[in-house]
Every structure is written in C-alpha cells, then in structure tokens.
Amino acid sequence: MVVIRLARGGSKNRPFFSIVATDKRNRRDSNFIERLGYYNPSAVETEQGFRIAQDRLTYWQGVGAQLSPTVARLLKTAPKA
C-alpha cells in the first residue's frame, strides 16, 4: 500500500522533512516513489515553511494512497493558496 508521509532530513536539532509517496513497508528515510513537497518546522517568517504539489497529491490519493496522520494535520492547518 502506498502512503504519503514525512521523511526526515536536516541536521541534529535542525529538522527538515520531505513529504513523499512511498510503500508502507519501507523505512522512514529509505527509498521513495516520489517527492511531493516539504515541511520546515523551524522556518522563520521570510522562509516558506510548507509546500506541496497539489496536483500530485490528488493523483496519489486518486490511485489509493493514504495520508499519514501528521501529513493530514499539516494539510488541514496549511494556508490555502
């Protein structure tokens, strides 16, 4: 089953997350199918903290991919642009 979830990057105490579509059985940061966007929890006001390709997200949801609870929360609280 394909799931859309976060993959951690960045250095120690400076997290940066990629939003990826991957097989549920894969490890968190291992190989993925497609990178859909990113989430930067430590972004300052001049930086963009969250971005996702909406067209690719709707494609993956259309073919049966499930959102992780964290990604679903981020999408709900993200400003609509």
Coordinates of C-alpha atoms in Angstrom, one line a residue:
M1 CA 0.0 0.0 0.0
V2 CA 1.2 3.5 -0.8
V3 CA 1.3 6.1 1.9
I4 CA 2.1 9.8 1.9
R5 CA 4.3 10.6 4.9
L6 CA 7.2 12.6 6.1
A7 CA 10.9 11.6 5.6
R8 CA 13.3 13.4 7.9
G9 CA 16.3 15.3 6.7
G10 CA 18.4 18.1 8.1
S11 CA 21.0 18.0 10.8
K12 CA 20.8 17.4 14.5
N13 CA 18.3 19.8 16.2
R14 CA 17.5 21.4 12.8
P15 CA 14.8 19.1 11.3
F16 CA 13.6 19.3 7.7
F17 CA 11.0 17.0 6.3
S18 CA 10.2 15.9 2.8
I19 CA 6.7 14.9 2.0
V20 CA 7.0 11.7 0.0
A21 CA 4.9 8.9 -1.5
T22 CA 6.3 5.6 -0.5
D23 CA 5.4 1.9 0.1
K24 CA 4.2 1.5 3.7
R25 CA 6.7 -1.3 4.3
N26 CA 9.7 0.9 3.6
R27 CA 11.7 2.6 6.4
R28 CA 11.0 6.3 7.2
D29 CA 14.0 7.7 5.3
S30 CA 14.7 5.0 2.8
N31 CA 13.8 4.9 -0.9
F32 CA 10.5 6.5 -2.0
I33 CA 8.4 6.7 -5.2
E34 CA 8.0 10.5 -5.5
R35 CA 8.8 13.6 -3.5
L36 CA 5.7 15.8 -3.3
G37 CA 6.8 18.7 -1.1
Y38 CA 8.5 19.7 2.1
Y39 CA 7.8 20.9 5.6
N40 CA 10.3 23.1 7.6
P41 CA 9.1 23.4 11.2
S42 CA 12.0 25.8 12.0
A43 CA 11.3 28.3 9.2
V44 CA 11.4 32.0 10.0
E45 CA 8.8 34.5 8.7
T46 CA 10.8 35.2 5.5
E47 CA 11.0 31.5 4.5
Q48 CA 8.2 29.2 3.3
G49 CA 7.7 26.5 5.9
F50 CA 5.3 24.2 4.0
R51 CA 4.9 23.4 0.3
I52 CA 3.2 20.6 -1.5
A53 CA 2.4 19.9 -5.2
Q54 CA -1.4 19.8 -5.0
D55 CA -1.9 18.1 -8.4
R56 CA 0.5 15.2 -7.5
L57 CA -1.3 14.9 -4.1
T58 CA -4.7 14.5 -5.7
Y59 CA -3.2 12.0 -8.2
W60 CA -1.8 9.8 -5.5
Q61 CA -5.0 10.0 -3.4
G62 CA -6.9 9.1 -6.6
V63 CA -5.0 5.9 -7.0
G64 CA -5.5 4.8 -3.4
A65 CA -2.6 6.3 -1.4
Q66 CA -3.4 7.0 2.3
L67 CA -2.2 10.1 4.2
S68 CA -0.3 9.7 7.4
P69 CA -1.9 11.4 10.4
T70 CA 0.8 14.0 10.5
V71 CA 0.5 14.9 6.8
A72 CA -3.3 15.1 7.1
R73 CA -2.9 17.5 10.1
L74 CA -0.4 19.7 8.1
L75 CA -2.8 19.8 5.1
K76 CA -5.7 20.8 7.3
T77 CA -3.8 23.7 9.0
A78 CA -1.9 24.9 5.9
P79 CA -3.0 28.2 4.5
K80 CA -4.9 27.8 1.2
A81 CA -3.2 29.5 -1.7

